[in-house]
């Protein structure tokens, strides 16, 4: 290891202390928190910079041994959507630089930024502190826009350009899968030689198989029911409406009345505009009495959600990886998922679950019907899922991150930055995107 003592980890728009499944909190929160803790356990001091969203946020929170969370004031505490945050990057950056300026020179050895907003801050801090910048995108605007959910809002051109700038400036890029690495090259013309593929992990001490009946009793669920479960933010990108529409005819046709849909999560992103849309849809489809809506759950309770399920569905239009799929499988539950992004790595088709090509509701209904009619196959998939999930651990993720950090520090300072143009597919999207009126 090339002398990494203290890491500045930047996560502008969402805090690792927030509950995943609420607001903009999701898999990225889990990733940041789990890797920060394990890096600290390896003897590296980790300081996480995130935007303060409440006047009660302490400026500095010792979140775990060796991990500090710094709440940075940038704009009003309440009322700012993620899309409003580019206008607060100057304030956020200024306060990050001030925090470093209060320390002895050379206080931080490396910066790891998460999401493009953080990458913009990290780019500035990298040049000011003269330390390498490692960047993880988590999601890419050009990729999301290429597979946009019906009725969803396209990511703005400013984000596409901002991501391009970060891709060109970062010293190393972390991709969750080979697919994401190829997307960085194809959409953003990234240098393949500076991309490291680092798969996210799962907390294998927390997410383990357990008795289904006990989990259902703990959650107050119907013991003899058959539950298909969705866990995630309620927004078009995650496609819970596709799952609900696909399940509705199966629920209505079920003569036993045992088939249920369990939805765990809160409105997020463009879903905030219609927070009751999914509940209203269930009522219109005539299945409201057999759809159980629950708020986001902390890990100790989320384990019980997975254990209580017969099948977990991840129908997203875009996923850089899909932590829900790995968490469910670690609990011994098979997964049916859209064959997009990293879900093709997270789920082994025909072994630990099923991958569905596309988001046609009738196709999903057929795939769900086939699986639910074959409990022996579900049990076989569930057993294989546990073994598959054990290939992904946060310890493995941390090992790979440290190797990337080592490469970034070993190659620093870099040569002149290659000011890459937008990748071909991003240029095509910009040419063909719908023009906004006015």
CSV table of C-alpha atoms in Angstrom, one decimal:
chain,number,residue,atom,x,y,z
A,1,UNK,CA,0.0,0.0,0.0
A,2,UNK,CA,1.3,3.4,-1.0
A,3,UNK,CA,1.1,5.2,2.4
A,4,UNK,CA,-2.7,5.9,2.6
A,5,UNK,CA,-3.3,7.3,6.0
A,6,UNK,CA,-6.4,9.5,5.7
A,7,UNK,CA,-9.1,9.4,3.1
A,8,UNK,CA,-11.6,12.2,2.2
A,9,UNK,CA,-14.8,10.6,1.1
A,10,UNK,CA,-17.3,12.9,-0.6
A,11,UNK,CA,-21.0,12.1,-0.8
A,12,UNK,CA,-22.8,15.4,-1.4
A,13,UNK,CA,-26.4,14.6,-1.8
A,14,UNK,CA,-27.0,11.7,0.6
A,15,UNK,CA,-25.6,10.9,4.0
A,16,UNK,CA,-24.4,7.3,4.9
A,17,UNK,CA,-26.3,7.9,8.1
A,18,UNK,CA,-29.7,8.2,6.3
A,19,UNK,CA,-32.1,5.4,6.1
A,20,UNK,CA,-31.9,3.7,2.7
A,21,UNK,CA,-35.2,3.7,0.8
A,22,UNK,CA,-36.1,7.3,1.9
A,23,UNK,CA,-35.6,10.4,-0.2
A,24,UNK,CA,-32.5,10.0,-2.3
A,25,UNK,CA,-31.0,7.4,0.1
A,26,UNK,CA,-30.4,4.0,-1.4
A,27,UNK,CA,-27.7,1.5,-2.4
A,28,UNK,CA,-25.1,4.3,-2.5
A,29,UNK,CA,-25.6,5.0,1.2
A,30,UNK,CA,-25.0,1.4,2.0
A,31,UNK,CA,-21.9,1.3,-0.2
A,32,UNK,CA,-20.4,4.4,1.4
A,33,UNK,CA,-21.1,3.3,5.0
A,34,UNK,CA,-20.0,-0.3,4.6
A,35,UNK,CA,-16.7,0.5,2.8
A,36,UNK,CA,-15.9,3.4,5.1
A,37,UNK,CA,-16.2,1.2,8.2
A,38,UNK,CA,-14.0,-1.5,6.7
A,39,UNK,CA,-11.4,0.9,5.5
A,40,UNK,CA,-11.2,2.3,9.0
A,41,UNK,CA,-10.8,-1.3,10.3
A,42,UNK,CA,-7.8,-1.6,8.0
A,43,UNK,CA,-6.2,1.4,9.9
A,44,UNK,CA,-7.2,4.2,7.5
A,45,UNK,CA,-8.9,7.3,8.9
A,46,UNK,CA,-12.0,8.1,6.9
A,47,UNK,CA,-13.7,11.5,6.8
A,48,UNK,CA,-17.0,11.6,5.0
A,49,UNK,CA,-18.2,15.0,3.7
A,50,UNK,CA,-22.0,15.2,3.1
A,51,UNK,CA,-24.5,18.1,3.0
A,52,UNK,CA,-26.3,19.0,6.2
A,53,UNK,CA,-30.0,18.6,5.8
A,54,UNK,CA,-31.1,19.6,9.3
A,55,UNK,CA,-30.2,22.3,11.8
A,56,UNK,CA,-29.8,19.5,14.4
A,57,UNK,CA,-27.0,17.8,12.4
A,58,UNK,CA,-23.8,18.0,14.4
A,59,UNK,CA,-21.0,19.5,12.2
A,60,UNK,CA,-18.8,16.4,13.0
A,61,UNK,CA,-20.2,13.0,14.0
A,62,UNK,CA,-17.9,10.2,15.1
A,63,UNK,CA,-20.0,7.6,13.3
A,64,UNK,CA,-17.8,4.5,13.9
A,65,UNK,CA,-14.2,3.9,15.1
A,66,UNK,CA,-12.0,5.7,12.6
A,67,UNK,CA,-14.9,7.2,10.7
A,68,UNK,CA,-16.0,10.9,10.9
A,69,UNK,CA,-19.0,12.3,9.1
A,70,UNK,CA,-18.7,16.0,8.4
A,71,UNK,CA,-22.1,17.7,7.8
A,72,UNK,CA,-21.3,20.6,5.4
A,73,UNK,CA,-23.6,23.6,5.2
A,74,UNK,CA,-24.6,24.3,1.6
A,75,UNK,CA,-27.9,26.0,1.0
A,76,UNK,CA,-31.1,25.7,3.1
A,77,UNK,CA,-31.5,22.5,5.2
A,78,UNK,CA,-35.0,21.7,3.8
A,79,UNK,CA,-36.7,21.9,0.5
A,80,UNK,CA,-33.8,21.2,-1.9
A,81,UNK,CA,-34.2,18.5,-4.4
A,82,UNK,CA,-31.2,16.6,-5.7
A,83,UNK,CA,-31.6,18.5,-9.0
A,84,UNK,CA,-31.2,21.8,-7.1
A,85,UNK,CA,-27.9,20.9,-5.7
A,86,UNK,CA,-25.6,21.9,-8.6
A,87,UNK,CA,-26.3,25.5,-7.6
A,88,UNK,CA,-24.9,24.7,-4.1
A,89,UNK,CA,-21.7,23.0,-5.2
A,90,UNK,CA,-19.7,26.3,-4.8
A,91,UNK,CA,-20.8,26.6,-1.2
A,92,UNK,CA,-20.2,22.9,-0.5
A,93,UNK,CA,-16.8,23.0,-2.1
A,94,UNK,CA,-15.8,26.1,-0.2
A,95,UNK,CA,-16.6,24.5,3.2
A,96,UNK,CA,-14.8,21.3,2.2
A,97,UNK,CA,-11.7,23.3,1.4
A,98,UNK,CA,-12.0,25.3,4.7
A,99,UNK,CA,-12.1,22.0,6.7
A,100,UNK,CA,-8.8,20.9,5.1
A,101,UNK,CA,-7.3,24.4,5.5
A,102,UNK,CA,-7.8,24.2,9.2
A,103,UNK,CA,-5.4,21.1,9.3
A,104,UNK,CA,-1.7,20.7,8.8
A,105,UNK,CA,-0.6,20.6,5.1
A,106,UNK,CA,-1.0,17.2,3.5
A,107,UNK,CA,-3.8,16.2,5.8
A,108,UNK,CA,-5.7,14.1,3.3
A,109,UNK,CA,-3.9,11.6,1.1
A,110,UNK,CA,-6.6,10.7,-1.4
A,111,UNK,CA,-10.2,11.7,-2.3
A,112,UNK,CA,-12.9,9.2,-3.2
A,113,UNK,CA,-16.1,10.9,-4.6
A,114,UNK,CA,-19.4,9.2,-5.0
A,115,UNK,CA,-21.9,10.3,-7.7
A,116,UNK,CA,-21.2,13.1,-10.2
A,117,UNK,CA,-22.1,16.0,-7.8
A,118,UNK,CA,-19.4,14.8,-5.4
A,119,UNK,CA,-17.0,14.3,-8.4
A,120,UNK,CA,-17.3,18.0,-9.2
A,121,UNK,CA,-16.3,18.8,-5.6
A,122,UNK,CA,-13.6,16.2,-5.6
A,123,UNK,CA,-12.1,17.5,-8.9
A,124,UNK,CA,-11.6,21.0,-7.3
A,125,UNK,CA,-10.3,19.5,-4.0
A,126,UNK,CA,-7.9,17.3,-6.0
A,127,UNK,CA,-6.3,20.3,-7.7
A,128,UNK,CA,-6.2,22.3,-4.5
A,129,UNK,CA,-4.8,19.5,-2.3
A,130,UNK,CA,-2.6,17.9,-4.9
A,131,UNK,CA,-3.8,14.4,-4.1
A,132,UNK,CA,-5.4,11.8,-6.4
A,133,UNK,CA,-9.1,11.6,-7.1
A,134,UNK,CA,-10.9,8.2,-7.3
A,135,UNK,CA,-14.5,8.4,-8.5
A,136,UNK,CA,-17.5,6.1,-8.4
A,137,UNK,CA,-20.5,7.2,-10.5
A,138,UNK,CA,-23.1,4.8,-9.1
A,139,UNK,CA,-25.5,5.8,-11.9
A,140,UNK,CA,-24.8,7.5,-15.2
A,141,UNK,CA,-27.2,10.0,-16.8
A,142,UNK,CA,-26.7,8.9,-20.4
A,143,UNK,CA,-27.4,5.3,-19.4
A,144,UNK,CA,-30.5,6.2,-17.5
A,145,UNK,CA,-31.8,8.3,-20.4
A,146,UNK,CA,-31.2,5.5,-22.9
A,147,UNK,CA,-33.6,3.3,-21.0
A,148,UNK,CA,-36.0,5.8,-19.5
A,149,UNK,CA,-39.2,4.5,-17.8
A,150,UNK,CA,-42.5,5.6,-19.4
A,151,UNK,CA,-43.5,9.0,-18.0
A,152,UNK,CA,-40.2,9.5,-16.2
A,153,UNK,CA,-38.1,12.7,-16.5
A,154,UNK,CA,-34.9,12.6,-18.4
A,155,UNK,CA,-31.7,13.6,-16.6
A,156,UNK,CA,-30.6,17.1,-17.7
A,157,UNK,CA,-27.8,17.8,-20.2
A,158,UNK,CA,-26.0,19.6,-17.4
A,159,UNK,CA,-25.6,16.4,-15.6
A,160,UNK,CA,-24.4,14.5,-18.7
A,161,UNK,CA,-21.7,17.2,-19.2
A,162,UNK,CA,-20.8,17.3,-15.5
A,163,UNK,CA,-20.3,13.5,-15.5
A,164,UNK,CA,-18.1,13.8,-18.6
A,165,UNK,CA,-15.9,16.4,-16.9
A,166,UNK,CA,-15.4,14.1,-13.8
A,167,UNK,CA,-14.7,11.1,-16.0
A,168,UNK,CA,-12.0,13.0,-17.8
A,169,UNK,CA,-10.5,14.5,-14.6
A,170,UNK,CA,-10.5,11.5,-12.2
A,171,UNK,CA,-7.3,9.7,-11.7
A,172,UNK,CA,-9.1,6.3,-11.3
A,173,UNK,CA,-12.7,5.3,-12.0
A,174,UNK,CA,-14.5,2.6,-10.1
A,175,UNK,CA,-17.1,0.6,-12.0
A,176,UNK,CA,-19.4,-2.0,-10.3
A,177,UNK,CA,-19.3,-4.4,-13.3
A,178,UNK,CA,-17.8,-4.9,-16.7
A,179,UNK,CA,-21.0,-3.6,-18.2
A,180,UNK,CA,-20.6,-0.3,-16.3
A,181,UNK,CA,-17.0,-0.1,-17.4
A,182,UNK,CA,-18.0,-0.5,-21.0
A,183,UNK,CA,-20.7,2.2,-20.5
A,184,UNK,CA,-18.1,4.6,-19.2
A,185,UNK,CA,-16.0,4.0,-22.3
A,186,UNK,CA,-18.9,4.0,-24.8
A,187,UNK,CA,-21.0,6.8,-23.4
A,188,UNK,CA,-18.2,9.0,-22.0
A,189,UNK,CA,-15.1,8.0,-23.8
A,190,UNK,CA,-13.3,7.0,-20.6
A,191,UNK,CA,-9.8,5.8,-20.7
A,192,UNK,CA,-10.1,2.0,-20.2
A,193,UNK,CA,-6.7,1.9,-18.5
A,194,UNK,CA,-7.9,3.9,-15.6
A,195,UNK,CA,-11.1,1.9,-14.8
A,196,UNK,CA,-11.1,-0.6,-12.0
A,197,UNK,CA,-14.0,-3.0,-11.7
A,198,UNK,CA,-15.0,-3.4,-8.0
A,199,UNK,CA,-18.2,-5.3,-7.2
A,200,UNK,CA,-20.2,-4.1,-4.3
A,201,UNK,CA,-20.8,-6.4,-1.4
A,202,UNK,CA,-23.3,-7.6,1.1
A,203,UNK,CA,-23.1,-7.7,4.9
A,204,UNK,CA,-22.9,-11.5,5.2
A,205,UNK,CA,-23.1,-11.3,9.0
A,206,UNK,CA,-26.4,-9.4,8.8
A,207,UNK,CA,-28.1,-11.0,5.8
A,208,UNK,CA,-28.4,-14.7,6.4
A,209,UNK,CA,-31.2,-17.3,5.9
A,210,UNK,CA,-33.7,-17.8,8.7
A,211,UNK,CA,-37.1,-19.3,9.4
A,212,UNK,CA,-39.8,-17.8,7.2
A,213,UNK,CA,-42.6,-18.3,9.8
A,214,UNK,CA,-40.7,-16.4,12.5
A,215,UNK,CA,-39.9,-13.6,10.1
A,216,UNK,CA,-43.6,-13.3,9.2
A,217,UNK,CA,-44.6,-13.3,12.8
A,218,UNK,CA,-42.2,-10.5,13.6
A,219,UNK,CA,-43.5,-8.4,10.7
A,220,UNK,CA,-47.2,-9.2,11.3
A,221,UNK,CA,-47.6,-10.9,7.9
A,222,UNK,CA,-50.0,-13.7,7.0
A,223,UNK,CA,-48.3,-17.0,7.7
A,224,UNK,CA,-49.7,-19.1,4.9
A,225,UNK,CA,-49.6,-16.4,2.2
A,226,UNK,CA,-47.2,-16.4,-0.8
A,227,UNK,CA,-45.3,-13.1,-0.9
A,228,UNK,CA,-43.6,-11.5,-3.8
A,229,UNK,CA,-41.6,-8.6,-2.5
A,230,UNK,CA,-40.3,-5.3,-3.8
A,231,UNK,CA,-37.7,-3.3,-1.8
A,232,UNK,CA,-36.5,0.1,-2.9
A,233,UNK,CA,-37.4,3.7,-3.6
A,234,UNK,CA,-40.8,4.3,-5.1
A,235,UNK,CA,-40.0,6.0,-8.3
A,236,UNK,CA,-40.5,5.2,-12.1
A,237,UNK,CA,-36.8,4.2,-12.5
A,238,UNK,CA,-37.3,1.3,-10.0
A,239,UNK,CA,-40.5,0.2,-11.8
A,240,UNK,CA,-42.6,-1.0,-8.9
A,241,UNK,CA,-45.6,-0.1,-11.1
A,242,UNK,CA,-44.5,-2.7,-13.6
A,243,UNK,CA,-44.4,-5.3,-10.9
A,244,UNK,CA,-47.8,-4.3,-9.5
A,245,UNK,CA,-49.4,-4.4,-12.9
A,246,UNK,CA,-47.8,-7.8,-13.7
A,247,UNK,CA,-48.9,-9.2,-10.3
A,248,UNK,CA,-52.5,-7.9,-10.4
A,249,UNK,CA,-54.0,-10.5,-12.8
A,250,UNK,CA,-52.2,-13.3,-10.8
A,251,UNK,CA,-53.6,-12.0,-7.6
A,252,UNK,CA,-57.2,-11.6,-9.0
A,253,UNK,CA,-57.1,-15.2,-10.5
A,254,UNK,CA,-55.7,-16.8,-7.3
A,255,UNK,CA,-58.5,-19.0,-6.0
A,256,UNK,CA,-56.8,-19.5,-2.6
A,257,UNK,CA,-56.5,-15.8,-1.8
A,258,UNK,CA,-52.9,-16.5,-0.6
A,259,UNK,CA,-50.9,-14.5,-3.2
A,260,UNK,CA,-49.7,-11.1,-1.9
A,261,UNK,CA,-47.4,-8.3,-3.0
A,262,UNK,CA,-45.2,-6.7,-0.3
A,263,UNK,CA,-43.8,-3.3,-1.2
A,264,UNK,CA,-41.2,-1.8,1.1
A,265,UNK,CA,-39.9,1.7,0.4
A,266,UNK,CA,-40.7,5.4,0.2
A,267,UNK,CA,-41.3,7.9,-2.6
A,268,UNK,CA,-38.2,9.3,-4.2
A,269,UNK,CA,-37.0,11.3,-7.2
A,270,UNK,CA,-39.8,11.9,-9.7
A,271,UNK,CA,-42.0,9.7,-7.6
A,272,UNK,CA,-42.3,12.5,-5.0
A,273,UNK,CA,-44.6,14.4,-7.4
A,274,UNK,CA,-47.2,11.6,-6.9
A,275,UNK,CA,-46.5,10.0,-3.6
A,276,UNK,CA,-49.7,7.9,-3.5
A,277,UNK,CA,-49.6,6.8,-7.2
A,278,UNK,CA,-48.7,3.2,-6.4
A,279,UNK,CA,-51.5,2.9,-3.7
A,280,UNK,CA,-53.9,4.4,-6.2
A,281,UNK,CA,-52.8,2.0,-8.9
A,282,UNK,CA,-53.4,-1.0,-6.6
A,283,UNK,CA,-56.9,0.2,-5.9
A,284,UNK,CA,-57.7,0.8,-9.6
A,285,UNK,CA,-56.4,-2.7,-10.4
A,286,UNK,CA,-58.7,-4.2,-7.8
A,287,UNK,CA,-55.9,-5.7,-5.6
A,288,UNK,CA,-55.5,-3.0,-2.9
A,289,UNK,CA,-56.5,-5.4,-0.2
A,290,UNK,CA,-53.6,-7.8,-1.1
A,291,UNK,CA,-50.8,-5.3,-1.5
A,292,UNK,CA,-49.0,-4.6,1.8
A,293,UNK,CA,-47.1,-1.2,1.8
A,294,UNK,CA,-44.4,-0.8,4.4
A,295,UNK,CA,-42.0,2.1,5.0
A,296,UNK,CA,-38.2,1.7,4.5
A,297,UNK,CA,-36.7,-0.7,7.1
A,298,UNK,CA,-33.4,-0.7,8.9
A,299,UNK,CA,-31.1,-3.7,8.2
A,300,UNK,CA,-32.3,-5.7,11.3
A,301,UNK,CA,-35.9,-5.5,10.1
A,302,UNK,CA,-35.0,-5.7,6.3
A,303,UNK,CA,-33.5,-9.1,7.0
A,304,UNK,CA,-36.9,-10.3,8.2
A,305,UNK,CA,-38.6,-8.8,5.1
A,306,UNK,CA,-36.4,-10.9,2.9
A,307,UNK,CA,-36.8,-14.1,5.0
A,308,UNK,CA,-40.5,-13.6,4.9
A,309,UNK,CA,-40.6,-13.5,1.1
A,310,UNK,CA,-41.1,-16.4,-1.4
A,311,UNK,CA,-39.6,-14.3,-4.2
A,312,UNK,CA,-38.0,-10.8,-4.4
A,313,UNK,CA,-38.5,-8.8,-7.6
A,314,UNK,CA,-36.1,-6.1,-8.9
A,315,UNK,CA,-37.8,-4.7,-12.1
A,316,UNK,CA,-35.7,-1.6,-12.4
A,317,UNK,CA,-35.1,0.1,-15.8
A,318,UNK,CA,-31.5,0.8,-14.8
A,319,UNK,CA,-29.2,-0.5,-12.1
A,320,UNK,CA,-25.5,-0.1,-11.9
A,321,UNK,CA,-25.5,-3.3,-9.6
A,322,UNK,CA,-28.6,-4.0,-7.5
A,323,UNK,CA,-27.7,-4.5,-3.8
A,324,UNK,CA,-31.3,-5.6,-3.0
A,325,UNK,CA,-30.8,-8.6,-5.3
A,326,UNK,CA,-27.7,-9.7,-3.4
A,327,UNK,CA,-29.1,-9.0,0.0
A,328,UNK,CA,-32.2,-11.1,-0.8
A,329,UNK,CA,-30.1,-14.0,-2.1
A,330,UNK,CA,-27.9,-13.9,0.9
A,331,UNK,CA,-31.1,-14.6,2.9
A,332,UNK,CA,-31.8,-17.6,0.7
A,333,UNK,CA,-34.6,-16.0,-1.3
A,334,UNK,CA,-34.6,-16.3,-5.1
A,335,UNK,CA,-34.8,-13.1,-7.2
A,336,UNK,CA,-36.6,-12.2,-10.5
A,337,UNK,CA,-35.0,-9.1,-12.0
A,338,UNK,CA,-34.9,-7.1,-15.2
A,339,UNK,CA,-31.9,-8.0,-17.3
A,340,UNK,CA,-30.3,-4.5,-17.1
A,341,UNK,CA,-27.0,-3.2,-16.0
A,342,UNK,CA,-25.4,-5.0,-13.1
A,343,UNK,CA,-28.4,-7.2,-12.4
A,344,UNK,CA,-27.0,-9.7,-14.9
A,345,UNK,CA,-24.1,-10.1,-12.4
A,346,UNK,CA,-26.1,-9.9,-9.2
A,347,UNK,CA,-28.5,-12.7,-10.4
A,348,UNK,CA,-27.5,-16.0,-12.1
A,349,UNK,CA,-30.3,-16.7,-14.6
A,350,UNK,CA,-31.7,-20.1,-14.1
A,351,UNK,CA,-29.6,-20.8,-11.0
A,352,UNK,CA,-30.4,-18.2,-8.3
A,353,UNK,CA,-33.3,-16.6,-10.0
A,354,UNK,CA,-34.7,-15.3,-13.3
A,355,UNK,CA,-33.7,-12.4,-15.5
A,356,UNK,CA,-36.4,-10.9,-17.6
A,357,UNK,CA,-35.7,-9.2,-20.9
A,358,UNK,CA,-37.5,-5.9,-20.8
A,359,UNK,CA,-40.4,-4.5,-19.0
A,360,UNK,CA,-43.4,-5.7,-20.9
A,361,UNK,CA,-46.1,-6.3,-18.2
A,362,UNK,CA,-47.5,-9.4,-19.9
A,363,UNK,CA,-44.0,-10.9,-20.1
A,364,UNK,CA,-43.5,-10.2,-16.4
A,365,UNK,CA,-46.8,-11.8,-15.6
A,366,UNK,CA,-45.9,-14.9,-17.4
A,367,UNK,CA,-42.5,-15.2,-15.8
A,368,UNK,CA,-43.9,-14.6,-12.3
A,369,UNK,CA,-46.7,-17.2,-13.0
A,370,UNK,CA,-44.1,-19.8,-14.0
A,371,UNK,CA,-42.0,-19.3,-10.9
A,372,UNK,CA,-44.9,-19.2,-8.4
A,373,UNK,CA,-46.4,-22.4,-9.9
A,374,UNK,CA,-43.1,-24.3,-9.2
A,375,UNK,CA,-42.2,-24.1,-5.5
A,376,UNK,CA,-39.6,-26.8,-5.9
A,377,UNK,CA,-37.7,-24.7,-8.4
A,378,UNK,CA,-38.0,-21.6,-6.1
A,379,UNK,CA,-36.5,-23.7,-3.3
A,380,UNK,CA,-33.7,-24.8,-5.5
A,381,UNK,CA,-33.0,-21.3,-6.6
A,382,UNK,CA,-33.1,-20.1,-3.0
A,383,UNK,CA,-30.4,-22.6,-2.0
A,384,UNK,CA,-28.2,-21.6,-4.9
A,385,UNK,CA,-28.8,-18.0,-4.1
A,386,UNK,CA,-27.0,-18.3,-0.7
A,387,UNK,CA,-23.9,-19.7,-2.3
A,388,UNK,CA,-23.9,-17.1,-5.1
A,389,UNK,CA,-24.3,-14.2,-2.6
A,390,UNK,CA,-21.3,-15.4,-0.6
A,391,UNK,CA,-19.1,-14.5,-3.6
A,392,UNK,CA,-19.9,-10.8,-2.8
A,393,UNK,CA,-18.6,-9.5,0.5
A,394,UNK,CA,-17.7,-6.0,1.6
A,395,UNK,CA,-14.3,-7.3,2.6
A,396,UNK,CA,-13.6,-8.3,-1.1
A,397,UNK,CA,-14.9,-4.8,-2.1
A,398,UNK,CA,-12.5,-3.1,0.4
A,399,UNK,CA,-9.6,-5.2,-0.9
A,400,UNK,CA,-10.3,-4.1,-4.5
A,401,UNK,CA,-10.8,-0.4,-3.4
A,402,UNK,CA,-7.4,-0.4,-1.7
A,403,UNK,CA,-5.8,-1.8,-4.9
A,404,UNK,CA,-7.4,1.1,-6.9
A,405,UNK,CA,-6.2,3.6,-4.3
A,406,UNK,CA,-2.8,2.2,-4.4
A,407,UNK,CA,-2.7,2.5,-8.2
A,408,UNK,CA,-4.0,6.1,-8.1
A,409,UNK,CA,-1.3,7.1,-5.5
A,410,UNK,CA,1.4,5.3,-7.4
A,411,UNK,CA,0.6,7.1,-10.7
A,412,UNK,CA,0.2,10.6,-9.1
A,413,UNK,CA,0.8,13.3,-10.2
A,414,UNK,CA,-0.7,12.4,-13.5
A,415,UNK,CA,0.3,13.7,-16.9
A,416,UNK,CA,-1.9,16.3,-18.8
A,417,UNK,CA,-5.6,15.5,-18.6
A,418,UNK,CA,-7.1,14.2,-21.8
A,419,UNK,CA,-10.1,16.5,-22.4
A,420,UNK,CA,-12.3,13.8,-23.8
A,421,UNK,CA,-15.4,14.7,-25.9
A,422,UNK,CA,-18.7,13.2,-25.1
A,423,UNK,CA,-18.9,9.5,-25.9
A,424,UNK,CA,-20.7,8.6,-29.1
A,425,UNK,CA,-23.9,7.3,-27.5
A,426,UNK,CA,-24.1,10.4,-25.2
A,427,UNK,CA,-23.7,12.6,-28.3
A,428,UNK,CA,-26.5,10.7,-30.0
A,429,UNK,CA,-28.8,11.1,-27.1
A,430,UNK,CA,-28.1,14.9,-26.9
A,431,UNK,CA,-28.9,15.2,-30.6
A,432,UNK,CA,-32.2,13.2,-30.4
A,433,UNK,CA,-33.5,14.2,-27.0
A,434,UNK,CA,-36.9,16.0,-26.9
A,435,UNK,CA,-36.5,19.8,-26.8
A,436,UNK,CA,-38.1,21.6,-23.9
A,437,UNK,CA,-40.6,24.3,-24.8
A,438,UNK,CA,-39.6,27.8,-24.0
